Coordinates of C-alpha atoms in Angstrom, one line a residue:
X1 CA 205.3 -53.9 -145.1
X2 CA 205.2 -51.3 -141.9
X3 CA 202.2 -51.2 -138.9
X4 CA 200.6 -48.3 -138.5
X5 CA 198.1 -47.9 -135.8
X6 CA 195.1 -47.2 -136.7
X7 CA 192.4 -44.0 -134.4
X8 CA 190.2 -46.5 -132.9
X9 CA 194.2 -48.1 -131.2
X10 CA 195.1 -44.6 -130.7
X11 CA 192.4 -44.4 -128.3
X12 CA 192.2 -47.5 -126.3
X13 CA 195.5 -47.0 -126.0
X14 CA 195.1 -43.5 -123.8
X15 CA 192.3 -44.5 -122.7
X16 CA 194.7 -47.7 -120.8
X17 CA 196.9 -45.5 -119.8
X18 CA 194.5 -42.9 -119.0
X19 CA 193.3 -45.3 -116.4
X20 CA 195.7 -46.5 -115.1
X21 CA 196.9 -42.9 -114.4
X22 CA 193.7 -43.2 -112.5
X23 CA 194.7 -46.6 -110.4
X24 CA 198.7 -45.4 -109.6
X25 CA 197.2 -42.4 -107.1
X26 CA 193.7 -43.7 -106.4
X27 CA 196.1 -44.2 -102.7
X28 CA 196.1 -40.7 -102.3
X29 CA 192.6 -40.7 -101.2
X30 CA 192.9 -42.1 -98.4
X31 CA 196.0 -39.1 -97.8
X32 CA 195.1 -35.6 -97.3
X33 CA 195.7 -35.1 -100.6
X34 CA 192.4 -34.1 -103.2
X35 CA 192.3 -37.6 -105.6
X36 CA 189.2 -36.0 -106.5
X37 CA 191.2 -33.6 -108.0
X38 CA 192.7 -36.2 -110.7
X39 CA 189.1 -37.8 -111.2
X40 CA 187.9 -35.3 -112.5
X41 CA 190.9 -34.4 -114.5
X42 CA 190.6 -37.6 -115.7
X43 CA 187.5 -38.3 -117.1
X44 CA 187.4 -34.8 -118.7
X45 CA 190.8 -35.8 -120.7
X46 CA 189.3 -39.3 -121.5
X47 CA 185.7 -37.3 -122.8
X48 CA 188.2 -34.8 -124.7
X49 CA 189.3 -38.2 -126.5
X50 CA 186.6 -39.8 -126.6
X51 CA 185.1 -36.5 -129.1
X52 CA 188.7 -36.3 -131.0
X53 CA 188.1 -39.6 -131.8
X54 CA 184.3 -38.6 -133.4
X55 CA 184.3 -35.6 -134.5
X56 CA 188.5 -35.6 -134.7
X57 CA 190.0 -32.3 -136.1
X58 CA 193.9 -30.5 -136.6
X59 CA 195.2 -27.7 -134.4
X60 CA 197.2 -25.4 -135.7
X61 CA 200.9 -25.7 -137.7
X62 CA 202.9 -25.6 -134.5
X63 CA 200.1 -26.3 -131.8
X64 CA 201.5 -29.8 -131.5
X65 CA 204.9 -29.3 -129.2
X66 CA 203.5 -26.9 -127.8
X67 CA 200.2 -28.4 -125.8
X68 CA 202.0 -31.0 -125.4
X69 CA 204.7 -30.0 -123.8
X70 CA 202.3 -28.5 -121.2
X71 CA 200.6 -32.0 -121.1
X72 CA 203.6 -32.9 -120.0
X73 CA 204.9 -30.3 -117.1
X74 CA 201.1 -31.5 -116.0
X75 CA 202.5 -34.7 -116.0
X76 CA 205.2 -34.3 -114.8
X77 CA 204.4 -32.0 -112.3
X78 CA 201.5 -35.2 -110.7
X79 CA 205.1 -37.9 -110.2
X80 CA 207.1 -35.0 -108.3
X81 CA 204.1 -33.5 -105.7
X82 CA 203.5 -37.3 -105.1
X83 CA 206.7 -38.9 -105.1
X84 CA 206.3 -40.7 -102.4
X85 CA 204.1 -42.9 -104.6
X86 CA 206.7 -43.8 -105.8
X87 CA 209.9 -44.9 -103.8
X88 CA 212.0 -46.2 -104.0
X89 CA 212.2 -46.4 -108.2
X90 CA 214.7 -49.8 -107.6
X91 CA 212.0 -51.2 -107.6
X92 CA 210.8 -52.7 -110.6
X93 CA 206.5 -51.8 -109.7
X94 CA 207.3 -49.1 -108.5
X95 CA 210.3 -48.1 -112.0
X96 CA 206.2 -49.2 -113.8
X97 CA 204.1 -47.0 -111.0
X98 CA 206.3 -44.5 -112.5
X99 CA 206.4 -44.7 -116.3
X100 CA 202.8 -45.8 -116.4
X101 CA 201.4 -42.5 -114.7
X102 CA 204.4 -39.7 -116.4
X103 CA 203.2 -41.0 -119.5
X104 CA 199.0 -41.8 -118.1
X105 CA 199.1 -37.8 -117.4
X106 CA 199.5 -36.8 -121.2
X107 CA 197.2 -38.5 -121.9
X108 CA 194.9 -36.9 -120.0
X109 CA 196.3 -34.0 -120.3
X110 CA 196.9 -33.6 -124.0
X111 CA 192.9 -34.6 -125.1
X112 CA 192.3 -30.8 -122.6
X113 CA 193.8 -28.2 -124.8
X114 CA 194.0 -30.3 -127.5
X115 CA 190.4 -30.0 -127.7
X116 CA 190.5 -26.2 -125.9
X117 CA 192.6 -25.7 -128.7
X118 CA 190.7 -26.2 -132.2
X119 CA 187.7 -25.8 -130.1
X120 CA 187.0 -22.2 -128.5
X121 CA 187.1 -19.6 -128.5
X122 CA 183.4 -19.8 -129.5
X123 CA 181.0 -17.1 -130.6
X124 CA 178.4 -15.5 -128.0
X125 CA 175.0 -16.5 -129.6
X126 CA 173.5 -12.4 -128.3
X127 CA 175.3 -9.8 -129.4
X128 CA 173.8 -7.4 -127.3
X129 CA 171.9 -6.7 -124.3
X130 CA 170.5 -4.5 -123.4
X131 CA 170.1 -4.5 -119.4
X132 CA 173.9 -4.7 -118.4
X133 CA 173.5 -1.7 -114.8
X134 CA 171.4 -3.9 -114.2
X135 CA 173.0 -7.6 -113.5
X136 CA 175.9 -5.5 -112.5
X137 CA 173.1 -3.9 -109.6
X138 CA 171.7 -7.4 -109.3
X139 CA 175.0 -9.6 -108.7
X140 CA 177.0 -5.9 -106.3
X141 CA 172.9 -5.9 -104.5
X142 CA 172.4 -9.6 -103.8
X143 CA 177.0 -9.9 -102.7
X144 CA 177.0 -7.6 -100.1
X145 CA 173.2 -8.5 -98.7
X146 CA 175.1 -11.6 -98.2
X147 CA 178.5 -11.3 -96.6
X148 CA 176.8 -7.5 -94.3
X149 CA 174.2 -10.2 -92.8
X150 CA 177.3 -12.2 -92.7
X151 CA 178.9 -10.1 -90.6
X152 CA 175.7 -8.4 -89.2
X153 CA 174.3 -11.8 -87.7
X154 CA 177.8 -14.2 -87.5
X155 CA 181.4 -12.8 -86.9
X156 CA 180.8 -9.1 -86.0
X157 CA 183.1 -7.0 -85.9
X158 CA 185.0 -9.6 -88.4
X159 CA 187.5 -11.8 -87.7
X160 CA 190.5 -11.2 -86.6
X161 CA 194.2 -12.9 -86.1
X162 CA 197.7 -12.2 -85.3
X163 CA 198.4 -10.5 -88.9
X164 CA 195.3 -7.9 -88.7
X165 CA 195.7 -7.6 -85.0
X166 CA 200.1 -6.9 -86.7
X167 CA 198.3 -4.2 -89.4
X168 CA 195.9 -2.7 -86.4
X169 CA 199.1 -2.2 -83.9
X170 CA 200.9 -0.4 -86.5
X171 CA 198.2 1.6 -86.8
X172 CA 196.9 3.1 -84.0
X173 CA 200.4 3.7 -83.5
X174 CA 201.3 0.5 -80.9
X175 CA 203.8 -0.7 -83.5
X176 CA 205.9 1.5 -85.6
X177 CA 205.0 1.0 -89.3
X178 CA 207.1 -1.6 -91.7
X179 CA 206.6 -3.5 -95.1
X180 CA 206.2 -6.8 -93.7
X181 CA 202.2 -6.5 -92.9
X182 CA 202.6 -3.5 -96.9
X183 CA 202.4 -0.5 -95.5
X184 CA 199.6 0.9 -97.7
X185 CA 197.1 -1.9 -97.1
X186 CA 197.5 -0.9 -93.4
X187 CA 197.0 2.6 -94.5
X188 CA 193.5 1.8 -96.5
X189 CA 192.2 0.5 -93.7
X190 CA 193.4 3.7 -91.6
X191 CA 191.0 5.8 -93.4
X192 CA 188.0 3.3 -92.6
X193 CA 189.4 1.9 -88.5
X194 CA 190.1 6.0 -88.1
X195 CA 186.5 7.7 -89.2
X196 CA 184.8 4.9 -87.1
X197 CA 186.6 5.4 -83.9
X198 CA 185.7 9.5 -85.6
X199 CA 181.8 8.7 -85.5
X200 CA 181.3 5.9 -83.3
X201 CA 184.5 5.9 -80.7
X202 CA 184.3 1.9 -80.4
X203 CA 186.8 -0.2 -81.4
X204 CA 184.3 -2.5 -82.9
X205 CA 182.7 -0.7 -85.1
X206 CA 186.0 1.2 -85.8
X207 CA 186.8 -2.6 -87.7
X208 CA 183.1 -3.2 -88.7
X209 CA 182.9 -0.5 -90.3
X210 CA 186.2 -1.0 -92.7
X211 CA 185.3 -4.6 -92.9
X212 CA 181.9 -3.1 -94.2
X213 CA 183.9 -0.9 -96.8
X214 CA 185.0 -4.8 -97.7
X215 CA 181.9 -6.1 -98.6
X216 CA 181.5 -3.0 -101.1
X217 CA 184.8 -3.5 -103.3
X218 CA 184.8 -6.9 -103.7
X219 CA 181.1 -7.3 -104.5
X220 CA 181.0 -3.7 -106.8
X221 CA 184.6 -6.3 -108.3
X222 CA 182.2 -9.6 -108.4
X223 CA 180.0 -6.8 -110.4
X224 CA 182.0 -5.3 -113.2
X225 CA 183.1 -8.8 -113.6
X226 CA 179.2 -10.7 -114.0
X227 CA 178.5 -7.3 -115.7
X228 CA 180.9 -8.0 -118.5
X229 CA 180.4 -11.6 -118.7
X230 CA 176.5 -10.8 -119.0
X231 CA 177.7 -7.7 -122.0
X232 CA 180.0 -10.1 -124.6
X233 CA 176.6 -12.5 -124.7
X234 CA 177.0 -15.0 -122.0
X235 CA 174.9 -17.5 -122.0
X236 CA 172.4 -17.9 -118.6
X237 CA 173.7 -21.0 -117.2
X238 CA 177.3 -19.6 -117.1
X239 CA 175.8 -16.3 -116.1
X240 CA 174.1 -18.1 -113.1
X241 CA 177.5 -20.3 -112.2
X242 CA 179.5 -17.4 -111.4
X243 CA 176.9 -16.0 -109.7
X244 CA 176.8 -18.7 -107.0
X245 CA 181.4 -18.8 -106.6
X246 CA 180.7 -15.5 -106.3
X247 CA 177.8 -15.1 -103.7
X248 CA 177.6 -18.4 -101.9
X249 CA 181.5 -20.3 -101.9
X250 CA 182.4 -20.1 -98.4
X251 CA 185.5 -18.8 -98.1
X252 CA 184.6 -15.4 -99.9
X253 CA 181.6 -15.5 -97.8
X254 CA 184.9 -15.9 -95.2
X255 CA 187.0 -13.5 -96.5
X256 CA 184.8 -10.6 -97.2
X257 CA 185.3 -10.3 -92.4
X258 CA 188.5 -10.5 -92.5
X259 CA 191.0 -7.9 -92.6
X260 CA 194.1 -9.3 -94.7
X261 CA 197.0 -7.8 -97.1
X262 CA 195.7 -11.4 -99.9
X263 CA 191.4 -9.6 -99.9
X264 CA 191.4 -6.6 -101.0
X265 CA 194.6 -7.5 -103.4
X266 CA 192.6 -10.5 -104.9
X267 CA 190.1 -7.6 -106.0
X268 CA 191.9 -5.3 -107.4
X269 CA 193.5 -8.3 -109.6
X270 CA 189.7 -9.2 -111.2
X271 CA 189.2 -5.4 -111.1
X272 CA 192.2 -5.2 -113.0
X273 CA 191.7 -7.8 -115.5
X274 CA 188.4 -7.3 -115.8
X275 CA 189.3 -3.3 -116.6
X276 CA 192.0 -4.1 -119.0
X277 CA 189.6 -7.2 -121.1
X278 CA 187.0 -5.2 -121.6
X279 CA 190.2 -1.7 -123.0
X280 CA 191.8 -4.5 -125.3
X281 CA 188.2 -5.7 -126.1
X282 CA 186.3 -2.4 -126.5
X283 CA 183.6 -3.5 -124.7
X284 CA 181.7 -0.5 -123.0
X285 CA 183.0 2.9 -122.0
X286 CA 184.6 4.3 -118.6
X287 CA 186.6 1.6 -118.3
X288 CA 190.2 3.3 -117.3
X289 CA 189.1 4.2 -113.9
X290 CA 188.0 0.9 -112.4
X291 CA 192.1 0.1 -115.0
X292 CA 193.8 2.8 -112.5
X293 CA 191.6 1.4 -109.5
X294 CA 193.0 -1.7 -109.4
X295 CA 195.9 -1.7 -111.3
X296 CA 197.2 0.1 -107.7
X297 CA 195.3 -2.4 -105.3
X298 CA 197.9 -4.4 -106.5
X299 CA 200.3 -3.2 -107.2
X300 CA 200.1 -1.3 -103.1
X301 CA 198.3 -3.9 -101.6
X302 CA 201.3 -6.6 -101.7
X303 CA 204.8 -6.3 -102.4
X304 CA 204.6 -9.0 -105.0
X305 CA 201.4 -7.3 -106.7
X306 CA 204.0 -4.5 -108.1
X307 CA 206.0 -6.8 -110.6
X308 CA 202.9 -9.2 -111.6
X309 CA 201.9 -4.9 -113.0
X310 CA 205.1 -4.5 -114.5
X311 CA 205.6 -7.8 -116.5
X312 CA 202.3 -7.6 -117.7
X313 CA 202.4 -3.9 -119.1
X314 CA 205.5 -5.5 -119.8
X315 CA 204.6 -8.0 -122.1
X316 CA 201.4 -5.3 -122.8
X317 CA 204.3 -2.8 -124.1
X318 CA 205.6 -5.8 -126.8
X319 CA 202.4 -7.2 -128.2
X320 CA 201.0 -3.9 -128.6
X321 CA 203.2 -1.0 -128.8
X322 CA 201.1 0.4 -131.8
X323 CA 196.9 -0.9 -131.4
X324 CA 197.3 0.6 -128.0
X325 CA 199.3 3.6 -127.3
X326 CA 196.6 5.5 -124.6
X327 CA 196.7 2.1 -122.7
X328 CA 200.0 1.8 -122.0
X329 CA 200.0 5.6 -121.0
X330 CA 198.2 5.0 -119.0
X331 CA 199.7 2.0 -117.1
X332 CA 203.2 3.4 -117.3
X333 CA 202.3 6.7 -115.4
X334 CA 200.0 3.7 -113.1
X335 CA 204.7 1.6 -112.7
X336 CA 206.2 5.0 -112.0
X337 CA 203.7 6.2 -109.5
X338 CA 203.3 3.4 -107.3
X339 CA 207.0 1.9 -107.6
X340 CA 207.8 6.2 -106.2
X341 CA 205.3 5.1 -102.8
X342 CA 206.9 1.3 -103.0
X343 CA 210.5 2.3 -102.4
X344 CA 211.3 5.8 -102.4
X345 CA 208.5 7.0 -100.7
X346 CA 208.3 5.1 -98.0
X347 CA 212.8 4.8 -97.9
X348 CA 211.9 9.2 -97.6
X349 CA 209.9 8.4 -94.3
X350 CA 211.8 6.1 -93.1
X351 CA 209.6 2.5 -93.5
X352 CA 211.2 -0.7 -94.0
X353 CA 210.6 -3.0 -96.0
X354 CA 210.3 -6.8 -96.3
X355 CA 212.6 -8.7 -94.2
X356 CA 215.6 -10.3 -96.5
X357 CA 214.9 -13.4 -94.7
X358 CA 211.4 -13.7 -96.7
X359 CA 213.1 -14.5 -100.3
X360 CA 215.0 -17.2 -98.3
X361 CA 212.2 -19.1 -97.3
X362 CA 213.3 -22.0 -99.8
X363 CA 217.4 -21.9 -99.3
X364 CA 216.6 -22.4 -95.7
X365 CA 213.6 -24.8 -96.2
X366 CA 216.4 -26.7 -98.3
X367 CA 219.5 -26.5 -96.3
X368 CA 217.8 -27.6 -93.5
X369 CA 216.8 -31.3 -95.5
X370 CA 219.7 -32.1 -96.2
X371 CA 220.8 -30.8 -92.5
X372 CA 217.3 -33.2 -91.3
X373 CA 218.7 -36.0 -92.7
X374 CA 221.8 -35.8 -90.9
X375 CA 224.0 -35.6 -94.7
X376 CA 227.9 -34.9 -94.1
X377 CA 229.3 -31.1 -94.2
X378 CA 232.5 -30.2 -94.6
X379 CA 233.9 -28.3 -91.3
X380 CA 233.9 -24.9 -93.7
X381 CA 230.0 -25.7 -94.4
X382 CA 229.0 -26.3 -90.3
X383 CA 231.0 -23.6 -89.1
X384 CA 229.5 -21.2 -92.3
X385 CA 226.1 -22.5 -91.2
X386 CA 226.3 -22.3 -87.3
X387 CA 226.2 -18.3 -87.4
X388 CA 223.0 -18.0 -89.2
X389 CA 221.4 -21.3 -87.9
X390 CA 221.6 -22.7 -84.4
X391 CA 221.9 -26.7 -85.9
X392 CA 220.8 -28.3 -82.7
X393 CA 217.2 -27.2 -83.0
X394 CA 217.2 -27.6 -86.7
X395 CA 216.5 -31.2 -87.2
X396 CA 214.8 -30.2 -84.1
X397 CA 212.2 -28.3 -84.9
X398 CA 212.7 -28.9 -89.0
X399 CA 208.8 -29.0 -90.8
X400 CA 208.4 -30.2 -95.0
X401 CA 205.4 -27.9 -95.2
X402 CA 206.6 -25.5 -94.1
X403 CA 209.6 -22.9 -93.3
X404 CA 208.0 -21.1 -90.3
X405 CA 209.5 -23.4 -87.8
X406 CA 213.2 -23.0 -89.5
X407 CA 212.7 -19.2 -90.1
X408 CA 211.5 -18.4 -86.2
X409 CA 213.1 -20.9 -83.7
X410 CA 216.5 -22.0 -85.9
X411 CA 217.5 -19.0 -88.0
X412 CA 219.7 -15.8 -85.4
X413 CA 217.8 -13.0 -86.5
X414 CA 221.1 -11.5 -84.7
X415 CA 223.7 -12.6 -86.8
X416 CA 222.2 -11.4 -89.8
X417 CA 224.3 -8.4 -89.9
X418 CA 227.0 -11.4 -90.4
X419 CA 225.2 -12.8 -93.5
X420 CA 224.4 -10.6 -95.8
X421 CA 227.6 -9.2 -95.1
X422 CA 229.6 -12.7 -96.5
X423 CA 226.0 -13.2 -99.1
X424 CA 229.1 -14.8 -101.2
X425 CA 230.2 -17.6 -99.9
X426 CA 226.4 -18.4 -98.4
X427 CA 225.9 -18.0 -102.4
X428 CA 228.8 -20.4 -103.1
X429 CA 227.9 -23.7 -100.0
X430 CA 223.9 -23.1 -101.3
X431 CA 224.8 -24.5 -104.7
X432 CA 227.7 -26.4 -103.8
X433 CA 224.8 -29.4 -101.1
X434 CA 222.5 -28.1 -104.1
X435 CA 225.1 -30.3 -106.4
X436 CA 225.8 -33.1 -103.7
X437 CA 222.7 -33.5 -102.4
X438 CA 220.2 -32.9 -105.2
X439 CA 217.2 -35.3 -104.2
X440 CA 217.1 -33.6 -100.9
X441 CA 216.9 -29.9 -102.5
X442 CA 214.1 -31.1 -105.2
X443 CA 212.3 -32.5 -102.6
X444 CA 213.0 -30.4 -100.1
X445 CA 211.2 -28.4 -102.6
X446 CA 208.6 -29.7 -103.6
X447 CA 207.2 -30.6 -100.5
X448 CA 206.9 -26.4 -99.4
X449 CA 205.5 -25.6 -103.0
X450 CA 203.7 -28.2 -104.0
X451 CA 200.2 -26.8 -103.1
X452 CA 200.4 -24.0 -105.4
X453 CA 200.8 -26.3 -108.3
X454 CA 199.6 -29.6 -107.5
X455 CA 196.5 -30.8 -107.3
X456 CA 194.7 -29.9 -103.7
X457 CA 194.7 -30.6 -99.8
X458 CA 192.7 -30.5 -97.0
X459 CA 194.7 -27.7 -95.3
X460 CA 192.3 -24.4 -93.9
X461 CA 191.3 -22.2 -96.2
X462 CA 189.0 -19.8 -93.8
X463 CA 189.5 -19.4 -89.7
X464 CA 187.1 -17.6 -87.3
X465 CA 186.7 -15.6 -84.5
X466 CA 188.9 -12.8 -83.0
X467 CA 192.9 -13.0 -81.4
X468 CA 193.4 -12.7 -78.8
X469 CA 194.1 -9.1 -78.4
X470 CA 193.9 -5.8 -75.5
X471 CA 192.9 -3.5 -77.9
X472 CA 188.9 -4.7 -76.5
X473 CA 187.7 -6.1 -80.0
X474 CA 185.9 -9.4 -78.6
X475 CA 182.9 -11.6 -81.0
X476 CA 179.8 -9.8 -80.3
X477 CA 177.3 -11.9 -82.0
X478 CA 174.7 -14.9 -80.4
X479 CA 173.4 -17.7 -81.7
X480 CA 170.1 -17.1 -84.3
X481 CA 168.9 -18.5 -87.4
X482 CA 171.0 -16.2 -89.7
X483 CA 173.7 -17.6 -88.3
X484 CA 172.7 -20.4 -87.9
X485 CA 172.8 -21.0 -92.0
X486 CA 175.9 -19.8 -92.2
X487 CA 177.5 -22.2 -90.6
X488 CA 175.2 -25.5 -91.9
X489 CA 176.6 -24.2 -95.4
X490 CA 180.3 -24.2 -94.5
X491 CA 179.7 -26.9 -93.3
X492 CA 177.9 -29.4 -96.1
X493 CA 180.1 -27.4 -98.7
X494 CA 183.0 -28.8 -97.0
X495 CA 181.0 -32.3 -96.2
X496 CA 181.2 -33.0 -100.6
X497 CA 184.3 -33.8 -102.1
X498 CA 182.7 -33.1 -105.4
X499 CA 183.1 -30.0 -104.4
X500 CA 187.2 -29.9 -103.3
X501 CA 187.5 -28.1 -107.2
X502 CA 186.7 -26.1 -106.0
X503 CA 189.8 -25.1 -103.7
X504 CA 192.4 -26.9 -105.1
X505 CA 194.6 -24.4 -106.2
X506 CA 197.2 -26.4 -108.5
X507 CA 193.2 -26.5 -110.6
X508 CA 192.7 -23.4 -110.7
X509 CA 196.5 -22.5 -111.7
X510 CA 196.5 -25.0 -114.4
X511 CA 193.1 -23.8 -116.0
X512 CA 194.7 -21.2 -116.1
X513 CA 198.4 -21.2 -117.6
X514 CA 196.0 -23.4 -120.7
X515 CA 193.7 -21.1 -121.1
X516 CA 196.7 -18.8 -121.5
X517 CA 199.0 -20.3 -123.7
X518 CA 195.5 -20.6 -125.7
X519 CA 195.2 -17.7 -126.2
X520 CA 199.0 -17.1 -126.8
X521 CA 198.8 -19.6 -129.3
X522 CA 195.3 -18.3 -131.5
X523 CA 197.4 -14.8 -130.9
X524 CA 194.5 -13.4 -129.5
X525 CA 194.8 -10.3 -126.7
X526 CA 193.1 -12.0 -124.5
X527 CA 196.8 -14.2 -123.9
X528 CA 197.9 -10.8 -121.6
X529 CA 194.3 -11.2 -119.2
X530 CA 197.1 -14.6 -117.5
X531 CA 200.1 -12.9 -116.9
X532 CA 199.8 -11.0 -114.0
X533 CA 198.3 -14.5 -112.9
X534 CA 201.2 -16.4 -113.9
X535 CA 203.8 -13.6 -112.0
X536 CA 201.9 -14.3 -108.8
X537 CA 202.0 -18.4 -109.2
X538 CA 206.1 -18.1 -110.5
X539 CA 206.4 -15.7 -107.3
X540 CA 204.8 -18.6 -105.0
X541 CA 206.9 -21.6 -106.6
X542 CA 210.6 -19.6 -105.5
X543 CA 209.6 -18.5 -102.0
X544 CA 206.3 -19.4 -100.3
X545 CA 207.2 -19.9 -96.8
X546 CA 204.4 -22.5 -95.9
X547 CA 202.5 -25.3 -98.5
X548 CA 199.1 -24.7 -99.4
X549 CA 198.4 -21.3 -98.0
X550 CA 195.1 -20.3 -99.3
X551 CA 194.9 -16.8 -99.1
X552 CA 198.1 -17.1 -101.0
X553 CA 196.0 -17.0 -103.9
X554 CA 193.0 -16.3 -103.7
X555 CA 193.8 -14.3 -106.6
X556 CA 193.5 -17.0 -108.8
X557 CA 189.5 -18.5 -108.1
X558 CA 188.8 -14.8 -108.4
X559 CA 190.4 -14.2 -111.4
X560 CA 190.2 -17.7 -113.1
X561 CA 186.5 -17.7 -113.9
X562 CA 187.0 -15.0 -115.1
X563 CA 189.5 -16.4 -117.6
X564 CA 188.3 -19.3 -118.3
X565 CA 184.9 -17.9 -119.4
X566 CA 187.0 -14.9 -122.3
X567 CA 188.6 -17.2 -123.4
X568 CA 185.7 -20.0 -123.7
X569 CA 183.9 -17.4 -125.3
X570 CA 183.8 -14.4 -127.7
X571 CA 181.7 -12.0 -128.3
X572 CA 179.8 -12.3 -131.8

């Protein structure tokens, strides 16, 4: 006689494991980790379990293994990202918590993606709407008004950090151009700064002019996305939610007046995937202009953007080579042009590319962890590492959350030629240490990248003011009711734990990957919208210098609302 577990029994066990998952992670509520994100996922998983119990639906054949695989990766990410909760695993209680957390994570993740697979997309009730132009201009003007008021009443002439000043130094001729600060972003800033100097004769007004242009560009990208969601028939409450995310979220307001390459780059990513969706789904007309502008901005304004665009083109070429020849020809033209501008053209101008040390963030951090832990090194390994690192400094400056102290205080830049001439030896050394001390390598990678795939952390998101400089850039705003209103909004939003999911990088990444997976399983064209975002995320997983830098992940926060919306709803 065989004993089968009924639907009610499975529900009870799944609920208990999900509860055990939340309990095992509950100590995180007293740390810098966003426990609210896990709580949100746990509650969502339980609701989806209940829905599946009441209205059971079978996922199509072959989908289940993919959904289970995604759920297992989600669970593993949570356990690895919080490995300190389960150390040492030799203690029976810790081992039991580890096993229960792994099982509970699957029980949380699987019902959510199963619900997505069996219950979406949902057809919108409205097949045609009459006034998309009004929606675009309403969104554009509302966002522009909010951000321009912030610029002129609370942050004039804008926010400038050391990175911002490096860009200004290059375009004003005080430092040679290089692609560490992407050259084409610097050229974009230069157009508006030089125009501002010509018109106003003042560097503060010139920088403010660039920020005005950036505000208008972002407002147009937001308006284009919301207009698209309006045209495919999204319910008004969903449109209002996206409007509030774009217009009122403090990080969107603060970033609109900050001179960083990451800001217009994120807008370009949103513009590109919106235009791509409109072309693939035949929404409206005249979409190729925004597509080209978004693709060019994505490819030229940040060094990893060209790779993301290239991979997206390859996926489209494999899936839609027969049905979208015009789209592929346009994208190929943009890809070739941007590649030429990024590499051969910059070489002709004598402009250097990104320093190779930037690519070695994770390996440097892993080797530094081995040294910091006092692991045994052979004389040959010590001698080889001593050629590029000040070994006595490594343990003193090592920070598990960022590689910058190692790069700037322990790496011997004067010996980089020696490193390049002995790449094979250093490659072998890296593999040897990894095979000898795999736990150190794994923990170093987790601590350096966890912000981009785990729940979320309290880490600075935006900054304020102007860094000390020699150009006469000074903050020129005083106390006024408008500035006080913005300050109150920022403080209020920061204090509400219920809003932490909206600043969780990991949650946005999980949402993007799950939407892409479900769209792929359903063979929907929407799957290509997630490709550039996943490529950008993977780049952070293998080469980030800081564990949870929000601005590096800003494209996810702008694109995720649109990607989720077009995954959940489909035009009638």
